[in-house]
């Protein structure tokens, strides 16, 4: 294996050539495979190349659609970028299920985002408080050129507070800053404001008379937004009479009993909660990706929220009262529908158009619904048929592709597995029979 300096300065072809020579020399058709995924539209390919550094090709994910979502009285077809075979089918099934039961209802519980200036200070905390109060207006005025446009759109800096964290870490203080970023995810806006706060803090400290000796000046460690956004929160809910959840009263009651217990298990058992929430993220991530949002940020924030009481727990909850079954999710989602990839990636733009150009709040609502629907579908299967039946049915095509089944073999296999359970070995057996 080889080392190189200046890799980023090579042309795309030179990069591929270098990789093919040094890392992929015994990988058949490496260059051809890399190039096979280039787009023939050169301008489009250049756009993708420039999203990031050292691009050599495009990595495809399927973009699918789950239709029939009634969300707050409007119908949506939700775009989902995901490779897992059963996810879109499960979302579509849940959407259809709730379509004639009142659909999904949502509520925005907050849109506040957070960032910090983390700094050290070893002097008298009373002095620091006085200093902070004296420079607070300057923190706002020094960021006026950054906040001007955001304020025009109804956003900006909400508040700046000084927090003493020295009980947790020696000399550690922070400026805890809150922001409203309207339709932008807002990472650049927030980080620009925070870096200016950091500069103002240090500059003002140097001329502040009451900080006397060297060691008592605040020293900025870092300025960065937080992806933990518990106050950028959305709720989505479904509800219906228990009797609508089964063919008979007994069946409906059994379903509600098992479904509710499954949710309660995820509330108290972290092993289950992680898988339970993973299923929720199947829906959330797929829509977050399709709309060009940062799924790593969403993932990090959601899982921190799921552990906010000190034990990792379910994001969804259930309650049955007076014969009415209610199932809901509360989830923090910092999303944007303007800026970033949203105005660059053609499929992201198309996905947003499919959703009727949502505001960030609207996208929060739809995304929470995608998570709730996914969880309903998963837990519904788990407490009734089990997950493998549906999952393997959807996975059949992947297995057939793996063994390069032709059209006739595929048609026969699909027909056969209408009445048989799909397993990896059963598919192989069937193909072997057809081929012998
Ligand atoms: C698989 O991707 C997701 C599930 O495991 C979720 C769950 O168990 O709730 C089916």
CSV table of C-alpha atoms and ligand atoms in Angstrom, one decimal:
chain,number,residue,atom,x,y,z
A,1,UNK,CA,0.0,0.0,0.0
A,2,UNK,CA,1.3,3.4,-0.9
A,3,UNK,CA,1.4,6.9,0.6
A,4,UNK,CA,1.0,10.0,-1.5
A,5,UNK,CA,1.1,13.8,-1.0
A,6,UNK,CA,-0.9,16.2,-3.1
A,7,UNK,CA,-3.6,13.6,-4.0
A,8,UNK,CA,-6.3,16.2,-4.0
A,9,UNK,CA,-4.3,18.2,-6.7
A,10,UNK,CA,-4.4,15.3,-9.2
A,11,UNK,CA,-7.1,15.3,-11.9
A,12,UNK,CA,-9.9,12.8,-11.5
A,13,UNK,CA,-8.4,10.5,-14.1
A,14,UNK,CA,-5.0,10.7,-12.4
A,15,UNK,CA,-6.6,9.9,-9.0
A,16,UNK,CA,-8.3,6.8,-10.5
A,17,UNK,CA,-5.1,5.7,-12.2
A,18,UNK,CA,-3.1,6.1,-9.0
A,19,UNK,CA,-5.7,4.0,-7.0
A,20,UNK,CA,-5.9,1.4,-9.7
A,21,UNK,CA,-2.1,1.0,-9.7
A,22,UNK,CA,-1.5,1.1,-6.0
A,23,UNK,CA,-4.7,-0.4,-4.4
A,24,UNK,CA,-6.8,-2.1,-7.0
A,25,UNK,CA,-4.2,-3.7,-9.3
A,26,UNK,CA,-5.7,-7.2,-8.8
A,27,UNK,CA,-9.4,-6.0,-8.7
A,28,UNK,CA,-10.9,-6.9,-12.1
A,29,UNK,CA,-12.3,-3.9,-14.1
A,30,UNK,CA,-11.7,-1.4,-11.3
A,31,UNK,CA,-11.4,1.6,-13.6
A,32,UNK,CA,-14.3,0.5,-15.7
A,33,UNK,CA,-16.6,0.1,-12.6
A,34,UNK,CA,-15.6,3.5,-11.3
A,35,UNK,CA,-16.3,5.1,-14.7
A,36,UNK,CA,-19.5,3.2,-15.3
A,37,UNK,CA,-21.2,5.3,-12.7
A,38,UNK,CA,-20.2,8.6,-14.2
A,39,UNK,CA,-23.0,10.6,-15.7
A,40,UNK,CA,-22.9,11.2,-19.4
A,41,UNK,CA,-24.1,14.7,-18.8
A,42,UNK,CA,-20.8,16.4,-18.2
A,43,UNK,CA,-22.2,19.5,-16.4
A,44,UNK,CA,-24.2,17.3,-14.1
A,45,UNK,CA,-21.2,15.1,-13.3
A,46,UNK,CA,-19.1,18.2,-12.6
A,47,UNK,CA,-21.8,19.4,-10.2
A,48,UNK,CA,-21.5,16.1,-8.3
A,49,UNK,CA,-17.8,16.0,-8.4
A,50,UNK,CA,-17.7,19.4,-6.7
A,51,UNK,CA,-20.0,18.5,-3.8
A,52,UNK,CA,-16.9,17.1,-2.1
A,53,UNK,CA,-13.2,16.5,-2.3
A,54,UNK,CA,-11.4,13.8,-4.2
A,55,UNK,CA,-14.5,12.5,-6.0
A,56,UNK,CA,-13.9,9.6,-8.3
A,57,UNK,CA,-17.4,8.4,-9.1
A,58,UNK,CA,-21.0,8.5,-7.9
A,59,UNK,CA,-22.5,6.2,-5.3
A,60,UNK,CA,-26.1,5.4,-6.1
A,61,UNK,CA,-28.9,4.8,-3.7
A,62,UNK,CA,-32.4,4.0,-4.9
A,63,UNK,CA,-34.9,6.9,-4.7
A,64,UNK,CA,-38.3,5.5,-4.0
A,65,UNK,CA,-41.7,6.9,-3.1
A,66,UNK,CA,-44.2,6.0,-0.4
A,67,UNK,CA,-47.6,7.4,-1.5
A,68,UNK,CA,-50.9,7.8,0.4
A,69,UNK,CA,-49.7,9.7,3.4
A,70,UNK,CA,-52.5,11.8,4.9
A,71,UNK,CA,-50.6,14.4,7.0
A,72,UNK,CA,-52.7,17.1,8.7
A,73,UNK,CA,-55.4,16.6,6.1
A,74,UNK,CA,-53.2,16.8,3.0
A,75,UNK,CA,-52.0,13.9,0.8
A,76,UNK,CA,-48.3,13.3,0.2
A,77,UNK,CA,-46.1,10.9,-1.7
A,78,UNK,CA,-42.9,10.8,0.4
A,79,UNK,CA,-39.6,10.5,-1.4
A,80,UNK,CA,-37.2,8.1,0.3
A,81,UNK,CA,-33.5,7.4,-0.6
A,82,UNK,CA,-32.7,4.0,1.0
A,83,UNK,CA,-31.2,0.7,0.0
A,84,UNK,CA,-33.0,-1.5,2.5
A,85,UNK,CA,-35.5,-3.6,0.6
A,86,UNK,CA,-38.5,-3.6,2.8
A,87,UNK,CA,-38.5,0.0,4.1
A,88,UNK,CA,-40.5,1.8,1.4
A,89,UNK,CA,-43.0,-1.1,1.2
A,90,UNK,CA,-43.5,-0.9,5.0
A,91,UNK,CA,-43.9,2.9,5.0
A,92,UNK,CA,-46.5,2.7,2.1
A,93,UNK,CA,-48.4,0.0,4.0
A,94,UNK,CA,-48.5,2.1,7.2
A,95,UNK,CA,-49.6,5.2,5.2
A,96,UNK,CA,-52.4,3.2,3.6
A,97,UNK,CA,-53.4,1.7,6.9
A,98,UNK,CA,-53.9,5.2,8.5
A,99,UNK,CA,-55.4,6.8,5.4
A,100,UNK,CA,-59.0,5.9,6.3
A,101,UNK,CA,-58.4,6.3,10.1
A,102,UNK,CA,-57.9,10.0,10.2
A,103,UNK,CA,-54.3,10.1,8.9
A,104,UNK,CA,-51.3,11.6,10.7
A,105,UNK,CA,-51.5,14.7,12.8
A,106,UNK,CA,-48.4,16.8,13.6
A,107,UNK,CA,-47.4,19.7,15.8
A,108,UNK,CA,-44.2,21.8,15.9
A,109,UNK,CA,-43.1,22.0,19.6
A,110,UNK,CA,-40.1,24.3,18.9
A,111,UNK,CA,-37.6,25.4,16.3
A,112,UNK,CA,-34.7,26.7,18.5
A,113,UNK,CA,-31.2,25.7,17.6
A,114,UNK,CA,-28.2,25.9,19.9
A,115,UNK,CA,-24.5,26.7,19.7
A,116,UNK,CA,-21.7,27.4,22.2
A,117,UNK,CA,-18.6,29.4,22.7
A,118,UNK,CA,-16.7,27.1,25.0
A,119,UNK,CA,-14.0,28.9,27.0
A,120,UNK,CA,-11.7,28.8,30.0
A,121,UNK,CA,-11.7,31.3,32.7
A,122,UNK,CA,-9.9,31.0,36.0
A,123,UNK,CA,-10.7,34.3,37.7
A,124,UNK,CA,-13.6,35.5,39.9
A,125,UNK,CA,-16.9,34.4,38.4
A,126,UNK,CA,-18.7,37.5,39.7
A,127,UNK,CA,-16.3,39.6,37.5
A,128,UNK,CA,-17.0,37.4,34.6
A,129,UNK,CA,-20.8,37.9,35.0
A,130,UNK,CA,-20.3,41.6,35.1
A,131,UNK,CA,-18.1,41.5,32.0
A,132,UNK,CA,-20.6,39.3,30.2
A,133,UNK,CA,-23.4,41.7,30.9
A,134,UNK,CA,-21.3,44.7,29.7
A,135,UNK,CA,-20.4,43.1,26.4
A,136,UNK,CA,-23.7,41.4,25.6
A,137,UNK,CA,-25.0,44.2,23.4
A,138,UNK,CA,-21.6,44.2,21.5
A,139,UNK,CA,-22.0,40.4,20.9
A,140,UNK,CA,-25.2,41.2,19.1
A,141,UNK,CA,-23.9,44.4,17.3
A,142,UNK,CA,-20.7,42.7,16.1
A,143,UNK,CA,-22.7,40.0,14.3
A,144,UNK,CA,-25.1,42.5,12.7
A,145,UNK,CA,-23.7,41.9,9.2
A,146,UNK,CA,-24.1,38.1,9.6
A,147,UNK,CA,-27.6,38.3,11.0
A,148,UNK,CA,-29.0,41.0,8.7
A,149,UNK,CA,-30.4,38.6,6.0
A,150,UNK,CA,-31.5,36.0,8.5
A,151,UNK,CA,-33.5,38.7,10.4
A,152,UNK,CA,-35.2,39.7,7.2
A,153,UNK,CA,-36.5,36.2,6.9
A,154,UNK,CA,-37.7,36.2,10.5
A,155,UNK,CA,-34.7,34.5,12.2
A,156,UNK,CA,-31.6,35.5,14.0
A,157,UNK,CA,-29.9,35.2,17.4
A,158,UNK,CA,-32.5,34.5,20.1
A,159,UNK,CA,-30.4,34.8,23.2
A,160,UNK,CA,-26.9,34.5,24.7
A,161,UNK,CA,-26.4,33.3,28.2
A,162,UNK,CA,-23.2,32.8,30.3
A,163,UNK,CA,-23.1,29.4,31.9
A,164,UNK,CA,-20.7,28.3,34.6
A,165,UNK,CA,-19.7,24.7,34.1
A,166,UNK,CA,-16.9,24.6,36.5
A,167,UNK,CA,-18.6,22.0,38.7
A,168,UNK,CA,-18.2,19.6,35.8
A,169,UNK,CA,-14.8,20.8,34.5
A,170,UNK,CA,-12.2,23.1,36.0
A,171,UNK,CA,-12.2,26.6,34.5
A,172,UNK,CA,-15.0,25.7,32.0
A,173,UNK,CA,-17.5,28.3,31.0
A,174,UNK,CA,-19.7,28.7,28.0
A,175,UNK,CA,-21.8,31.2,26.1
A,176,UNK,CA,-25.0,29.2,25.5
A,177,UNK,CA,-26.5,30.7,22.4
A,178,UNK,CA,-29.9,30.1,20.8
A,179,UNK,CA,-30.9,30.7,17.2
A,180,UNK,CA,-33.9,30.7,14.9
A,181,UNK,CA,-32.8,29.8,11.4
A,182,UNK,CA,-36.3,29.6,9.7
A,183,UNK,CA,-36.0,27.5,6.5
A,184,UNK,CA,-32.3,27.0,6.7
A,185,UNK,CA,-30.6,24.2,8.6
A,186,UNK,CA,-28.4,27.1,9.6
A,187,UNK,CA,-25.1,25.5,10.4
A,188,UNK,CA,-23.0,28.1,8.6
A,189,UNK,CA,-25.1,30.9,10.0
A,190,UNK,CA,-24.8,29.6,13.5
A,191,UNK,CA,-21.1,28.8,13.3
A,192,UNK,CA,-20.3,32.3,11.8
A,193,UNK,CA,-22.2,34.0,14.6
A,194,UNK,CA,-20.4,31.8,17.2
A,195,UNK,CA,-16.9,32.5,15.9
A,196,UNK,CA,-17.7,36.2,15.9
A,197,UNK,CA,-18.9,35.9,19.6
A,198,UNK,CA,-15.6,34.2,20.4
A,199,UNK,CA,-13.5,37.0,18.8
A,200,UNK,CA,-15.6,39.7,20.5
A,201,UNK,CA,-15.3,37.9,23.8
A,202,UNK,CA,-11.5,37.8,23.7
A,203,UNK,CA,-11.0,41.2,22.2
A,204,UNK,CA,-13.3,42.9,24.8
A,205,UNK,CA,-11.6,41.0,27.6
A,206,UNK,CA,-8.2,42.5,26.7
A,207,UNK,CA,-9.5,46.0,27.3
A,208,UNK,CA,-11.7,45.2,30.3
A,209,UNK,CA,-10.2,47.0,33.3
A,210,UNK,CA,-11.3,44.5,35.9
A,211,UNK,CA,-9.5,41.5,34.4
A,212,UNK,CA,-6.2,42.3,36.0
A,213,UNK,CA,-3.6,39.5,35.5
A,214,UNK,CA,-2.9,37.2,32.5
A,215,UNK,CA,-4.5,34.1,33.8
A,216,UNK,CA,-7.9,35.7,34.4
A,217,UNK,CA,-8.7,36.5,30.8
A,218,UNK,CA,-11.2,34.3,29.2
A,219,UNK,CA,-9.6,32.0,26.6
A,220,UNK,CA,-11.8,30.6,23.9
A,221,UNK,CA,-11.4,26.9,23.3
A,222,UNK,CA,-13.9,26.5,20.4
A,223,UNK,CA,-17.0,27.9,18.9
A,224,UNK,CA,-19.5,25.4,17.4
A,225,UNK,CA,-23.2,24.6,17.0
A,226,UNK,CA,-24.6,21.7,18.8
A,227,UNK,CA,-26.4,18.9,16.9
A,228,UNK,CA,-28.3,18.2,20.1
A,229,UNK,CA,-31.5,20.2,19.4
A,230,UNK,CA,-34.1,19.1,22.0
A,231,UNK,CA,-36.0,22.4,21.5
A,232,UNK,CA,-36.2,22.0,17.7
A,233,UNK,CA,-38.9,19.4,18.2
A,234,UNK,CA,-41.8,18.0,16.3
A,235,UNK,CA,-44.6,15.6,17.3
A,236,UNK,CA,-46.5,13.3,15.0
A,237,UNK,CA,-49.5,11.2,16.1
A,238,UNK,CA,-52.0,8.7,14.8
A,239,UNK,CA,-55.1,7.6,16.7
A,240,UNK,CA,-58.3,5.6,16.2
A,241,UNK,CA,-60.9,3.5,18.1
A,242,UNK,CA,-59.4,0.2,19.3
A,243,UNK,CA,-62.1,-1.6,17.4
A,244,UNK,CA,-60.7,-0.4,14.1
A,245,UNK,CA,-57.5,-2.3,14.7
A,246,UNK,CA,-58.7,-5.9,14.1
A,247,UNK,CA,-61.4,-7.9,12.3
A,248,UNK,CA,-63.0,-8.8,15.7
A,249,UNK,CA,-63.0,-7.1,19.1
A,250,UNK,CA,-60.8,-9.9,20.5
A,251,UNK,CA,-58.3,-9.6,17.6
A,252,UNK,CA,-58.2,-5.7,18.0
A,253,UNK,CA,-57.7,-6.0,21.8
A,254,UNK,CA,-54.9,-8.5,21.4
A,255,UNK,CA,-53.2,-6.4,18.8
A,256,UNK,CA,-53.4,-3.3,21.1
A,257,UNK,CA,-52.1,-5.3,24.1
A,258,UNK,CA,-49.1,-6.7,22.2
A,259,UNK,CA,-48.3,-3.5,20.3
A,260,UNK,CA,-48.5,-1.4,23.5
A,261,UNK,CA,-46.3,-3.9,25.4
A,262,UNK,CA,-43.8,-3.8,22.6
A,263,UNK,CA,-43.6,0.0,22.8
A,264,UNK,CA,-43.3,-0.2,26.6
A,265,UNK,CA,-40.5,-2.7,26.3
A,266,UNK,CA,-38.6,-0.2,24.0
A,267,UNK,CA,-39.2,2.5,26.7
A,268,UNK,CA,-37.4,0.5,29.4
A,269,UNK,CA,-35.0,-1.8,27.7
A,270,UNK,CA,-32.1,-0.1,25.8
A,271,UNK,CA,-31.2,-3.2,23.8
A,272,UNK,CA,-34.7,-3.2,22.3
A,273,UNK,CA,-34.9,0.7,22.2
A,274,UNK,CA,-31.8,0.9,19.9
A,275,UNK,CA,-33.3,-1.5,17.3
A,276,UNK,CA,-36.8,0.1,17.7
A,277,UNK,CA,-35.3,3.6,17.0
A,278,UNK,CA,-33.2,2.2,14.2
A,279,UNK,CA,-36.4,1.2,12.5
A,280,UNK,CA,-37.7,4.8,13.1
A,281,UNK,CA,-34.5,6.1,11.5
A,282,UNK,CA,-35.1,3.9,8.5
A,283,UNK,CA,-38.0,6.3,7.6
A,284,UNK,CA,-36.4,9.5,8.9
A,285,UNK,CA,-33.0,9.1,7.3
A,286,UNK,CA,-34.5,8.1,3.9
A,287,UNK,CA,-36.5,11.3,3.7
A,288,UNK,CA,-33.6,13.4,5.2
A,289,UNK,CA,-31.3,12.1,2.5
A,290,UNK,CA,-33.9,12.5,-0.3
A,291,UNK,CA,-34.3,16.2,0.7
A,292,UNK,CA,-30.5,16.8,0.9
A,293,UNK,CA,-30.3,17.2,4.6
A,294,UNK,CA,-27.5,16.2,6.9
A,295,UNK,CA,-28.5,12.7,8.2
A,296,UNK,CA,-25.4,12.4,10.5
A,297,UNK,CA,-26.5,15.6,12.3
A,298,UNK,CA,-30.0,14.3,12.6
A,299,UNK,CA,-28.9,10.8,13.8
A,300,UNK,CA,-26.6,12.3,16.4
A,301,UNK,CA,-29.3,14.6,17.7
A,302,UNK,CA,-32.0,12.0,17.7
A,303,UNK,CA,-30.1,9.4,19.7
A,304,UNK,CA,-28.9,12.0,22.2
A,305,UNK,CA,-32.6,12.9,22.7
A,306,UNK,CA,-33.5,9.3,23.1
A,307,UNK,CA,-31.1,9.1,26.0
A,308,UNK,CA,-32.0,12.4,27.6
A,309,UNK,CA,-33.3,10.9,30.8
A,310,UNK,CA,-30.0,9.0,31.3
A,311,UNK,CA,-31.2,5.7,29.8
A,312,UNK,CA,-31.6,5.2,26.1
A,313,UNK,CA,-35.3,4.8,25.4
A,314,UNK,CA,-38.0,4.6,22.7
A,315,UNK,CA,-38.8,7.7,20.6
A,316,UNK,CA,-42.4,6.5,20.2
A,317,UNK,CA,-45.1,6.1,22.8
A,318,UNK,CA,-48.5,4.7,23.1
A,319,UNK,CA,-51.6,5.1,25.2
A,320,UNK,CA,-55.1,3.7,25.1
A,321,UNK,CA,-57.8,5.6,26.9
A,322,UNK,CA,-61.6,5.4,26.6
A,323,UNK,CA,-61.3,2.9,23.7
A,324,UNK,CA,-59.1,5.2,21.7
A,325,UNK,CA,-55.6,4.0,20.7
A,326,UNK,CA,-53.0,6.8,20.4
A,327,UNK,CA,-49.5,6.3,19.0
A,328,UNK,CA,-47.0,9.2,18.7
A,329,UNK,CA,-43.4,10.2,18.3
A,330,UNK,CA,-41.5,13.3,19.6
A,331,UNK,CA,-38.3,13.8,17.7
A,332,UNK,CA,-35.8,16.7,17.4
A,333,UNK,CA,-35.1,17.5,13.8
A,334,UNK,CA,-32.9,20.4,12.6
A,335,UNK,CA,-33.7,20.4,8.9
A,336,UNK,CA,-33.5,22.9,6.0
A,337,UNK,CA,-35.3,23.4,2.8
A,338,UNK,CA,-33.1,26.2,1.5
A,339,UNK,CA,-29.4,26.5,1.2
A,340,UNK,CA,-26.9,23.6,1.0
A,341,UNK,CA,-27.8,20.7,-1.4
A,342,UNK,CA,-31.4,21.8,-1.5
A,343,UNK,CA,-30.7,24.3,-4.3
A,344,UNK,CA,-28.0,22.2,-6.0
A,345,UNK,CA,-28.8,18.5,-6.3
A,346,UNK,CA,-31.4,17.9,-9.1
A,347,UNK,CA,-33.0,15.0,-7.3
A,348,UNK,CA,-33.1,16.9,-4.0
A,349,UNK,CA,-34.9,19.7,-5.8
A,350,UNK,CA,-37.3,17.2,-7.3
A,351,UNK,CA,-38.0,15.6,-4.0
A,352,UNK,CA,-38.8,19.0,-2.5
A,353,UNK,CA,-41.1,19.8,-5.4
A,354,UNK,CA,-42.8,16.4,-4.9
A,355,UNK,CA,-43.5,17.6,-1.3
A,356,UNK,CA,-44.9,20.9,-2.6
A,357,UNK,CA,-41.8,22.9,-1.6
A,358,UNK,CA,-42.2,22.6,2.2
A,359,UNK,CA,-40.9,25.1,4.7
A,360,UNK,CA,-38.4,23.6,7.2
A,361,UNK,CA,-41.2,23.3,9.7
A,362,UNK,CA,-43.3,21.4,7.2
A,363,UNK,CA,-40.4,19.1,6.4
A,364,UNK,CA,-40.0,18.5,10.2
A,365,UNK,CA,-43.7,17.4,10.3
A,366,UNK,CA,-43.3,15.1,7.3
A,367,UNK,CA,-40.1,13.5,8.5
A,368,UNK,CA,-41.5,12.8,12.0
A,369,UNK,CA,-44.4,11.1,10.2
A,370,UNK,CA,-42.0,9.0,8.1
A,371,UNK,CA,-40.4,7.8,11.3
A,372,UNK,CA,-43.7,7.1,13.1
A,373,UNK,CA,-45.1,5.2,10.1
A,374,UNK,CA,-42.0,3.1,9.8
A,375,UNK,CA,-42.1,2.2,13.5
A,376,UNK,CA,-45.8,1.4,13.3
A,377,UNK,CA,-45.2,-0.9,10.3
A,378,UNK,CA,-42.2,-2.6,12.0
A,379,UNK,CA,-43.9,-3.2,15.4
A,380,UNK,CA,-47.1,-4.2,13.7
A,381,UNK,CA,-45.2,-7.0,11.9
A,382,UNK,CA,-43.1,-7.9,14.9
A,383,UNK,CA,-46.2,-8.6,17.1
A,384,UNK,CA,-48.2,-10.3,14.4
A,385,UNK,CA,-46.5,-12.2,11.5
A,386,UNK,CA,-42.9,-11.5,12.5
A,387,UNK,CA,-40.5,-9.4,10.5
A,388,UNK,CA,-38.9,-12.0,8.2
A,389,UNK,CA,-41.9,-12.8,6.1
A,390,UNK,CA,-42.2,-9.3,4.6
A,391,UNK,CA,-38.5,-8.6,4.8
A,392,UNK,CA,-37.5,-11.7,2.9
A,393,UNK,CA,-40.2,-11.2,0.3
A,394,UNK,CA,-38.7,-7.8,-0.5
A,395,UNK,CA,-35.2,-9.3,-0.3
A,396,UNK,CA,-36.0,-12.0,-2.9
A,397,UNK,CA,-34.9,-9.7,-5.8
A,398,UNK,CA,-31.5,-9.1,-4.2
A,399,UNK,CA,-30.9,-12.8,-3.8
A,400,UNK,CA,-31.9,-13.4,-7.4
A,401,UNK,CA,-29.6,-10.7,-8.6
A,402,UNK,CA,-26.8,-12.1,-6.5
A,403,UNK,CA,-27.1,-15.4,-8.4
A,404,UNK,CA,-27.6,-13.5,-11.7
A,405,UNK,CA,-31.1,-15.0,-12.3
A,406,UNK,CA,-32.4,-14.3,-15.8
A,407,UNK,CA,-36.0,-13.0,-16.5
A,408,UNK,CA,-37.5,-16.5,-16.8
A,409,UNK,CA,-35.9,-17.7,-13.5
A,410,UNK,CA,-37.1,-14.5,-11.8
A,411,UNK,CA,-40.7,-14.9,-12.9
A,412,UNK,CA,-40.7,-18.5,-11.8
A,413,UNK,CA,-39.1,-17.6,-8.5
A,414,UNK,CA,-41.6,-14.8,-7.8
A,415,UNK,CA,-44.4,-17.1,-8.6
A,416,UNK,CA,-43.0,-19.9,-6.4
A,417,UNK,CA,-42.5,-17.7,-3.4
A,418,UNK,CA,-46.1,-16.4,-3.5
A,419,UNK,CA,-46.9,-19.6,-1.6
A,420,UNK,CA,-43.6,-20.4,0.0
A,421,UNK,CA,-41.4,-18.7,2.6
A,422,UNK,CA,-38.4,-16.9,1.2
A,423,UNK,CA,-35.1,-18.1,2.7
A,424,UNK,CA,-31.6,-17.7,1.2
A,425,UNK,CA,-31.2,-21.4,0.9
A,426,UNK,CA,-34.7,-22.0,-0.6
A,427,UNK,CA,-33.9,-19.5,-3.3
A,428,UNK,CA,-30.6,-21.3,-4.1
A,429,UNK,CA,-32.4,-24.7,-4.1
A,430,UNK,CA,-35.0,-23.4,-6.5
A,431,UNK,CA,-32.4,-21.8,-8.9
A,432,UNK,CA,-30.3,-25.0,-8.8
A,433,UNK,CA,-33.4,-27.1,-9.7
A,434,UNK,CA,-34.3,-24.7,-12.6
A,435,UNK,CA,-30.7,-24.8,-13.8
A,436,UNK,CA,-30.1,-28.6,-13.7
B,1,LIG,C1,-34.9,-3.2,10.4
B,1,LIG,O1,-34.2,-2.4,9.5
B,1,LIG,C2,-35.7,-2.4,11.4
B,1,LIG,C3,-36.4,-3.3,12.5
B,1,LIG,O2,-35.5,-4.1,13.1
B,1,LIG,C4,-37.0,-2.3,13.4
B,1,LIG,C5,-37.6,-2.9,14.7
B,1,LIG,O3,-37.2,-4.0,15.1
B,1,LIG,O4,-38.5,-2.2,15.2
B,1,LIG,C6,-37.4,-4.1,11.8
